[in-house]
CSV table of C-alpha atoms and ligand atoms in Angstrom, one decimal:
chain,number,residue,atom,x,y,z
A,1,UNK,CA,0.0,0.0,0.0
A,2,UNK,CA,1.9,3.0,-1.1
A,3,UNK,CA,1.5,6.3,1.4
A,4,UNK,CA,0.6,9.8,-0.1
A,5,UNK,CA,1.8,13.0,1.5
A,6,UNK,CA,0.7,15.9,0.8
A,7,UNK,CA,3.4,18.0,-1.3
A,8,UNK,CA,4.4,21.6,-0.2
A,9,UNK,CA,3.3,23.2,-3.6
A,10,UNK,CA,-0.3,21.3,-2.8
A,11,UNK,CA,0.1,22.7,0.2
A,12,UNK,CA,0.8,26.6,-0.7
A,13,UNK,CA,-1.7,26.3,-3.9
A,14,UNK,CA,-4.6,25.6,-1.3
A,15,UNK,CA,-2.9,28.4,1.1
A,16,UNK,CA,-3.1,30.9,-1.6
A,17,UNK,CA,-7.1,30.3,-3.1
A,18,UNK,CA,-8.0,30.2,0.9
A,19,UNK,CA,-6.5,33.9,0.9
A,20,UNK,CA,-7.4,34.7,-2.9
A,21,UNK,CA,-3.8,35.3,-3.8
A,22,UNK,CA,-2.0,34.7,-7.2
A,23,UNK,CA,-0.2,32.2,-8.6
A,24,UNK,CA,2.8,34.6,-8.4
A,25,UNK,CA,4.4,33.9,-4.9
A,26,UNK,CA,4.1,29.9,-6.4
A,27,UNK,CA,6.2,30.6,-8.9
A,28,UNK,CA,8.8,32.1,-6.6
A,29,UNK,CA,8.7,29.4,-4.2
A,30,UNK,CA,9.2,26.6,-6.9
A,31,UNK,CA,12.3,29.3,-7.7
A,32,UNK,CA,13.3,28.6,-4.1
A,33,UNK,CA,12.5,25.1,-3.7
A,34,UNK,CA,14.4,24.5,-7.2
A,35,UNK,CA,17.5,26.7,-5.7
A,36,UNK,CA,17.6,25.1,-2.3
A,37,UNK,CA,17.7,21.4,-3.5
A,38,UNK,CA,20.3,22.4,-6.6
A,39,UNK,CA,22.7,23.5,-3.5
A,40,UNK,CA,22.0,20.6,-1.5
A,41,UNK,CA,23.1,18.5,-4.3
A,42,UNK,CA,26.5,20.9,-4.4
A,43,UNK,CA,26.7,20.5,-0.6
A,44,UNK,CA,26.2,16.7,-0.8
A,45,UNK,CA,29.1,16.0,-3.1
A,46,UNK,CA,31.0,19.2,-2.0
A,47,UNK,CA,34.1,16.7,-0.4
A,48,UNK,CA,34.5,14.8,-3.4
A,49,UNK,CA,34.5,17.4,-6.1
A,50,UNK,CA,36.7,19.7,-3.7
A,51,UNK,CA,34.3,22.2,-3.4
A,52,UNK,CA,33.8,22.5,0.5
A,53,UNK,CA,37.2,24.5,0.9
A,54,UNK,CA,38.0,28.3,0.9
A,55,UNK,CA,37.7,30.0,-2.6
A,56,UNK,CA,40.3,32.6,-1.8
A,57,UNK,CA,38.0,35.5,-2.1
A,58,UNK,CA,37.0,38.1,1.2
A,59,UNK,CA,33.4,39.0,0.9
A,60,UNK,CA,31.5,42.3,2.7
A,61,UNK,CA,31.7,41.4,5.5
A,62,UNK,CA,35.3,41.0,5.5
A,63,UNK,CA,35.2,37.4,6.1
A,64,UNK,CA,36.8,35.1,3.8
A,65,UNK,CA,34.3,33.4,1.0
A,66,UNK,CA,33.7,29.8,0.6
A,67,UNK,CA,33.6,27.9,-2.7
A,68,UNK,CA,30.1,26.5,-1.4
A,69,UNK,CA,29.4,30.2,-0.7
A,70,UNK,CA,29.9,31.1,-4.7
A,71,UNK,CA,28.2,28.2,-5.9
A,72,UNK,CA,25.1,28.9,-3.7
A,73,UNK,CA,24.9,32.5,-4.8
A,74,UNK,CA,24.9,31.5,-8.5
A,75,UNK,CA,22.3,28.8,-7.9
A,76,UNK,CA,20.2,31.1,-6.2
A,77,UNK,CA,20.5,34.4,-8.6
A,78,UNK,CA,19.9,31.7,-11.2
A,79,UNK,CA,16.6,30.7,-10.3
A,80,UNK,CA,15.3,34.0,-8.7
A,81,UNK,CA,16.1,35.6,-12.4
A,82,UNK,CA,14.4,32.9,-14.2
A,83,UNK,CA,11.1,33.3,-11.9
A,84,UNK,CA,10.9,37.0,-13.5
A,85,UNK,CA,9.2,37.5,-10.2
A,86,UNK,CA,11.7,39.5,-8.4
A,87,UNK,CA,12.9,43.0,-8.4
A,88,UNK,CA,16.1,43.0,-6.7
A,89,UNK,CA,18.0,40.8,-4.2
A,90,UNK,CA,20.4,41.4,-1.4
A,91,UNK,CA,22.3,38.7,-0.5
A,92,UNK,CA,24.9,38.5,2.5
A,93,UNK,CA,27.8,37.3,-0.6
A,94,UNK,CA,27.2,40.4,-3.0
A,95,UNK,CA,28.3,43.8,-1.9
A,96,UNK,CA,25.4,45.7,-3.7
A,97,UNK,CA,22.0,45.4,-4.4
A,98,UNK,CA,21.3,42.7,-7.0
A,99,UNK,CA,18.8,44.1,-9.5
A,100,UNK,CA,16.8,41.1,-11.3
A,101,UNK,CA,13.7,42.0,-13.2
A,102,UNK,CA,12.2,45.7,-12.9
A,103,UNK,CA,8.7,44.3,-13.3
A,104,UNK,CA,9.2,41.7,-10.8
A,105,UNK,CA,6.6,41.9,-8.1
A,106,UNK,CA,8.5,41.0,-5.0
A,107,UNK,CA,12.3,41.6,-2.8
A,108,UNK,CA,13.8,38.6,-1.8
A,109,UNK,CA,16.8,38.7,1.2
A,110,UNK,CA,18.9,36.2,1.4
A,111,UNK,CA,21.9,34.2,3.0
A,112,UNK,CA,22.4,31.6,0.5
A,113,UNK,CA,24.7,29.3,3.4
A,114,UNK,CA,24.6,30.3,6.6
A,115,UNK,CA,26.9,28.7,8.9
A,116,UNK,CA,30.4,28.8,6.9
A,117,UNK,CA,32.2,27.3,9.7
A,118,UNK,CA,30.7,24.1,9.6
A,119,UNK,CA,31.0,24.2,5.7
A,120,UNK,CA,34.6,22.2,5.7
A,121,UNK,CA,33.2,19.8,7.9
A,122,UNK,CA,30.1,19.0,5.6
A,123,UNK,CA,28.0,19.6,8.6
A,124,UNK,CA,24.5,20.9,8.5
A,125,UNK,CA,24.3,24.6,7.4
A,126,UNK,CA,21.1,27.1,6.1
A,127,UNK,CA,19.9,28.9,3.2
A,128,UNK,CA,17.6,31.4,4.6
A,129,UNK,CA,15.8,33.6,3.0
A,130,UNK,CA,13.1,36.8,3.6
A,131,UNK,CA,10.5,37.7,1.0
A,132,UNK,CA,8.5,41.8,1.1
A,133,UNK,CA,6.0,42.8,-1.6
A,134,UNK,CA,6.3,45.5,-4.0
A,135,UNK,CA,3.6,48.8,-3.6
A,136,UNK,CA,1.1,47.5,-6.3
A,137,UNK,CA,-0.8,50.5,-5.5
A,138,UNK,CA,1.7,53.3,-6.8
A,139,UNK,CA,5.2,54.0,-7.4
A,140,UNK,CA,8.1,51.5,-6.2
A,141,UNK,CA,10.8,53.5,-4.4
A,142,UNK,CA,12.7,49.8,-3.4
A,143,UNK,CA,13.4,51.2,0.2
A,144,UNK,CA,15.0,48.7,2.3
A,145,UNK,CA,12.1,46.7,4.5
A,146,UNK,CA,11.4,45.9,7.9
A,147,UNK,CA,11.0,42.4,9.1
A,148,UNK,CA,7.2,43.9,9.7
A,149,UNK,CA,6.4,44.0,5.8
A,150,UNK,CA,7.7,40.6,4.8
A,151,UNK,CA,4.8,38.2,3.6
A,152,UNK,CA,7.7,35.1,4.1
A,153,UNK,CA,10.2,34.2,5.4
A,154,UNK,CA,12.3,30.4,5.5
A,155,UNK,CA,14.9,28.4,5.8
A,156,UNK,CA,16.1,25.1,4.4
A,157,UNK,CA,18.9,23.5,6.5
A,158,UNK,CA,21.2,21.5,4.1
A,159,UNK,CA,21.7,18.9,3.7
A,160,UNK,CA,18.7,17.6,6.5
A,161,UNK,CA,16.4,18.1,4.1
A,162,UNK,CA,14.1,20.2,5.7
A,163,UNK,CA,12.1,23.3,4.9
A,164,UNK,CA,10.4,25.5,7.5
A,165,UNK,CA,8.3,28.1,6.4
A,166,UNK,CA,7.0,31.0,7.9
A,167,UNK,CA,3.9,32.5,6.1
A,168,UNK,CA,2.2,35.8,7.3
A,169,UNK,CA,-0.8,35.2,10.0
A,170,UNK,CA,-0.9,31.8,8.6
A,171,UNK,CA,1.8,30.2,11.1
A,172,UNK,CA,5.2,28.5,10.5
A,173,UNK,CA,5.0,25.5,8.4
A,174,UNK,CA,7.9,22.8,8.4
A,175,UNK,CA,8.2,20.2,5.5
A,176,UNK,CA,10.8,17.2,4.8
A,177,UNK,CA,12.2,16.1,1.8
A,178,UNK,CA,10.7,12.3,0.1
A,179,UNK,CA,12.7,9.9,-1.8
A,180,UNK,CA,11.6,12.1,-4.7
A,181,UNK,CA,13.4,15.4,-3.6
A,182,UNK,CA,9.9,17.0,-2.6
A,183,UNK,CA,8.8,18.5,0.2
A,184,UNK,CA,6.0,17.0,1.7
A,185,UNK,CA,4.0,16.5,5.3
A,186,UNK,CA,3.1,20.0,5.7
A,187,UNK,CA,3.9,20.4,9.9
A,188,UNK,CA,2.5,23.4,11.7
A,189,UNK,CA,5.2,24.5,13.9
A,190,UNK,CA,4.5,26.0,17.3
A,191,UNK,CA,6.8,27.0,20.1
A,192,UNK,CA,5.9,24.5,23.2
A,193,UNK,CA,4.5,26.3,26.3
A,194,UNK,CA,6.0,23.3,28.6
A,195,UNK,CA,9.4,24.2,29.5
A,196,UNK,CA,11.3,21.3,30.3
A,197,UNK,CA,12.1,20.5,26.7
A,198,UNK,CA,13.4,24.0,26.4
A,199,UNK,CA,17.1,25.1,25.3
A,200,UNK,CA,19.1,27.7,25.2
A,201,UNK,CA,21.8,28.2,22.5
A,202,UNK,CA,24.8,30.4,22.1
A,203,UNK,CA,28.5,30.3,21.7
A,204,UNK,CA,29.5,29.9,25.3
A,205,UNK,CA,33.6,31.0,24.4
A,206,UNK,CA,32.1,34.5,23.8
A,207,UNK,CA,29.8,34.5,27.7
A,208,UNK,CA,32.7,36.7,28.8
A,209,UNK,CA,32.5,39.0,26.2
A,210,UNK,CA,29.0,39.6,26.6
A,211,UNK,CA,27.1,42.9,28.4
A,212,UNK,CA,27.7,42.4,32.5
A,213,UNK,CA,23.8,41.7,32.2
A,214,UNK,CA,23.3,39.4,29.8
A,215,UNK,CA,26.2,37.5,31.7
A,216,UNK,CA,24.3,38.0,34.6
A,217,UNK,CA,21.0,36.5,33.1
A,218,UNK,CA,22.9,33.7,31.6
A,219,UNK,CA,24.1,32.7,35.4
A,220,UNK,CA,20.8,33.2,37.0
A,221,UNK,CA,19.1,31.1,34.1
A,222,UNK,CA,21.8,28.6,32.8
A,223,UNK,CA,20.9,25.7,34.9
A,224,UNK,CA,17.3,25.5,34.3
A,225,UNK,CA,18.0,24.5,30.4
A,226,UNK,CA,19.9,22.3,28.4
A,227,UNK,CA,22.6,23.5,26.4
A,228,UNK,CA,23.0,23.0,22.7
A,229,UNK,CA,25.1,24.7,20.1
A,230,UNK,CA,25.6,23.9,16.4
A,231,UNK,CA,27.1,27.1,15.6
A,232,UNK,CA,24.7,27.4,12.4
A,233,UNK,CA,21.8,30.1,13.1
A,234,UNK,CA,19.3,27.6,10.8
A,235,UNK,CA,20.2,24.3,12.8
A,236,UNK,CA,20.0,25.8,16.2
A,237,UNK,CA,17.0,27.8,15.5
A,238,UNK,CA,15.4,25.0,14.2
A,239,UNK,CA,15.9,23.1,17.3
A,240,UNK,CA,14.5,25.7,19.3
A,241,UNK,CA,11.2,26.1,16.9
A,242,UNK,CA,10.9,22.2,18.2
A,243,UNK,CA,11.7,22.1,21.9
A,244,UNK,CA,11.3,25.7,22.9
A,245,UNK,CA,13.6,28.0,24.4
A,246,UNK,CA,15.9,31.0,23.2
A,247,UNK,CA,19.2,31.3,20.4
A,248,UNK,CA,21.3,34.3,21.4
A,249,UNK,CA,23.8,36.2,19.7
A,250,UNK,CA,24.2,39.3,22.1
A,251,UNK,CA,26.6,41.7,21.0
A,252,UNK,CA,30.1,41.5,22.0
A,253,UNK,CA,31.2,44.8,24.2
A,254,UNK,CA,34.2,43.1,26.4
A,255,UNK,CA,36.2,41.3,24.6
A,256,UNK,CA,39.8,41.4,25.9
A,257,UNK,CA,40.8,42.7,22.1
A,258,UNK,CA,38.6,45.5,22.2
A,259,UNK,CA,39.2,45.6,18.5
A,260,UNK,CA,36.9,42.4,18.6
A,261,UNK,CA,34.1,43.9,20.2
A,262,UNK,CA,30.5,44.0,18.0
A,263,UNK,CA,28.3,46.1,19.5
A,264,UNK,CA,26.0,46.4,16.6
A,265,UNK,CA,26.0,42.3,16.9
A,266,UNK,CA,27.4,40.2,14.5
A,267,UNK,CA,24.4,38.6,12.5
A,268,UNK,CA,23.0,40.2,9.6
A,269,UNK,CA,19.3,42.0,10.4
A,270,UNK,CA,17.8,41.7,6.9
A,271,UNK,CA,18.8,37.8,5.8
A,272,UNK,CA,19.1,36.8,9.2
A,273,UNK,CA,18.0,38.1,12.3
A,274,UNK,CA,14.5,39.2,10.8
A,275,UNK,CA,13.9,35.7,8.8
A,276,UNK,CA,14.4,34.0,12.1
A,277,UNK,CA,12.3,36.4,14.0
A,278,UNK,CA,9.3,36.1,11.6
A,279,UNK,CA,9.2,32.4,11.7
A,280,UNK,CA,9.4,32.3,15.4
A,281,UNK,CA,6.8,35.1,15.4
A,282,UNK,CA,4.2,33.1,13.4
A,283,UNK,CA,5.0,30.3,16.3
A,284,UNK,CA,3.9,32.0,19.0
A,285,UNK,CA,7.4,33.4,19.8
A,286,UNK,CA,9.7,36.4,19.9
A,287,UNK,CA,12.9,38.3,19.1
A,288,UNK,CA,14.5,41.6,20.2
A,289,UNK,CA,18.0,42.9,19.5
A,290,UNK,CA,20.4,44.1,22.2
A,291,UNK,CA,18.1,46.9,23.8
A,292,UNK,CA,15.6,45.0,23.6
A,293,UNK,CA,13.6,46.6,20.8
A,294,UNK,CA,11.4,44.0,18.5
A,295,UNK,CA,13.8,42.4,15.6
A,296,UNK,CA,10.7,43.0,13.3
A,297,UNK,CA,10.1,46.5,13.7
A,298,UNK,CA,13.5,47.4,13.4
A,299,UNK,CA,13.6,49.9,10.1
A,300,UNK,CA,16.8,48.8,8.2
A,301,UNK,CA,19.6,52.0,7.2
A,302,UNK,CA,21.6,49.5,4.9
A,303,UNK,CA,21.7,46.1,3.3
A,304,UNK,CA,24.3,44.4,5.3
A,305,UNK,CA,23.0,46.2,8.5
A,306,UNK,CA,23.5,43.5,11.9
A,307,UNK,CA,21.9,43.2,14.9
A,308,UNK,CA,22.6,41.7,18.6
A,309,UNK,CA,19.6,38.7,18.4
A,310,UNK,CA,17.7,36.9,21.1
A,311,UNK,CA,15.1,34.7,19.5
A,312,UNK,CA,12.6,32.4,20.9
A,313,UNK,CA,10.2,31.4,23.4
A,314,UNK,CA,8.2,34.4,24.6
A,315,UNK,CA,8.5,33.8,27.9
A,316,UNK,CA,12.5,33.3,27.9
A,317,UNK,CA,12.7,36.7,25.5
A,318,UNK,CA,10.6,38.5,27.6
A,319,UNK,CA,12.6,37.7,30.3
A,320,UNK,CA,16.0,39.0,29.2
A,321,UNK,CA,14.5,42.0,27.3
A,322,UNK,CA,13.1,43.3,30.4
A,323,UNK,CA,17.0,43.5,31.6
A,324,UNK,CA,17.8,44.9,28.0
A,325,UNK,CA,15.5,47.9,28.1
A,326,UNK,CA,16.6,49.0,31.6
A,327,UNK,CA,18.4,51.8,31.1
A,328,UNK,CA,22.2,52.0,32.3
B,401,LIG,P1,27.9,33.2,8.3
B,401,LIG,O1,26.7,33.6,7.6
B,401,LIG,O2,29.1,33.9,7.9
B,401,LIG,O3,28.0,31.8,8.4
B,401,LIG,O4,27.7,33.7,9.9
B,401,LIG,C1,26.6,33.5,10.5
B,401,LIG,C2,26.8,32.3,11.5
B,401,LIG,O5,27.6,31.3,11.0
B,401,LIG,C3,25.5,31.8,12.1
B,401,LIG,O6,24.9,30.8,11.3
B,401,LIG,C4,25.9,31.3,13.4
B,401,LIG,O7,24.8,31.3,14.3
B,401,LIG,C5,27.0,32.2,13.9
B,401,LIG,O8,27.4,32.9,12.7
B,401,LIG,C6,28.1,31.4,14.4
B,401,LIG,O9,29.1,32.3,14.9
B,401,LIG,P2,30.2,31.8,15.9
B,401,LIG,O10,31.1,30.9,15.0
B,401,LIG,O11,30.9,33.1,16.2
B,401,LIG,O12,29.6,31.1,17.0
């Protein structure tokens, strides 16, 4: 008896009649889907064909560029071109704006492999990505958006073979890859109120570099929770959409090299930060940056923009933003 499961584009077609929506944002998730499992395919067979090592190039960020970086970026502008649904990109491995197709109806932001240091290892890393609207109603002045406009935002973490989705007032969906490469078992992902499955997650070498507070919280609060780190903002934040509890990436203000510290944060606000934040939002949780101000209504200044990022389980958030807002 063979078992049918429901496919993700089954899944989105039915989303979009229920909310009398185009066939448009299909088309641009089949762009994604397409993208994502290309990659994977890259990623899969990166050790053999050499392509999991560094490809001698320093991006933006100043941070030196992996092969697997390049060949995601090509994949991806690839299909989001051929969609002829989107505008422009930005994208954490191109310095400027990447303009597509001026009719194209939506932005996409993106960070086509997050988690490079776990690219040499072959160990599980993300492609994340944000999605915002175009004004359909009048002119398009393609200002940068805040977390608060985007109609979607996901991740797939490679090579798992999983896909969570995060669809505006319509929750967070996660789907898994079948023996035919397609996403199926549409999984409505919600934050679990019980706390003892709960984590939290952060790079414990940094603790002492964090804000006297935040080191504070983590002593008070450490002991309740178990600790897990992948040191890849999809895996560990897919974790914590599962068993509850909060990923922290507090900004860095006493390092002993103060030419280390980060007090903007280190992750990126746009292709990061705010596609985490959305998902966890549309599952019943929460994410605030270093003063504790909403990672979704925070109105981006430039592409590459970061932000300090505590993301999770309202309760947990809550907590430690009460402690961020306090004035000092
Ligand atoms: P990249 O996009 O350059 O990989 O940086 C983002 C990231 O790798 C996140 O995925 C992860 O949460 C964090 O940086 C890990 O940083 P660290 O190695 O300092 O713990």
């Amino acid at each position: 008896m063979i078992r049918f499961e429901q496919t993700f584009m089954n899944f989105l077609l039915q989303h979009q009649e229920r909310h009398n929506r185009t066939y448009h944002f299909l088309i641009l998730m089949d762009a994604m889907i397409s993208a994502a499992n290309h990659i994977q395919h890259y990623y899969l067979t990166g050790a053999l064909k050499g392509n999991l090592g560094l490809a001698g190039d320093i991006n933006v960020q100043g941070e030196d560029v992996m092969r697997m970086d390049q060949i995601a970026q090509e994949i991806t502008i690839h299909y989001l071109k051929a969609s002829g649904r989107v505008i422009h990109a930005i994208s954490e491995e191109s310095d400027e704006i990447i303009l597509l197709n001026p009719d194209g109806r939506y932005f996409v932001y993106f960070d086509p492999l997050d988690g490079s240091s776990n690219i040499p290892h072959g160990l599980p890393v993300g492609f994340l990505f944000g999605i915002a609207k175009r004004n359909l109603e009048g002119p398009e002045d393609g200002h940068l958006r805040a977390g608060r406009d985007y109609i979607a935002a996901g991740m797939f973490v490679i090579p798992t073979g999983t896909f969570t989705l995060g669809l505006k007032d319509a929750g967070t969906w996660r789907f898994h890859i079948d023996e035919t490469m397609t996403f199926v078992r549409p999984t409505r992902m919600t934050l679990p109120a019980e706390t003892k499955t709960w984590e939290l997650s952060f790079n414990a070498s940094n603790r002492r570099t964090y804000a006297e507070r935040v080191q504070e919280w983590i002593e008070e609060n450490e002991s309740k929770y178990a600790f897990r780190y992948l040191g890849a903002l999809a895996g560990d934040f897919h974790r914590i959409l599962s068993n509850g509890g909060m990923f922290m990436y507090p900004a860095i203000v006493n390092h002993p090299n103060p030419k280390k510290n980060r007090p903007e944060g280190k992750l990126r606000l746009m292709y990061e930060g705010a596609v985490v934040a959305f998902m966890c939002r549309e599952a019943g949780g929460a994410a605030v940056n270093e003063a504790g101000i909403p990672i979704l209504e925070i109105q981006p200044e430039k592409h590459h923009q970061r932000t300090a990022l505590y993301v999770g389980s309202k309760g947990l958030v809550e907590d430690i933003a009460k402690i961020l807002r306090e004035k000092r």
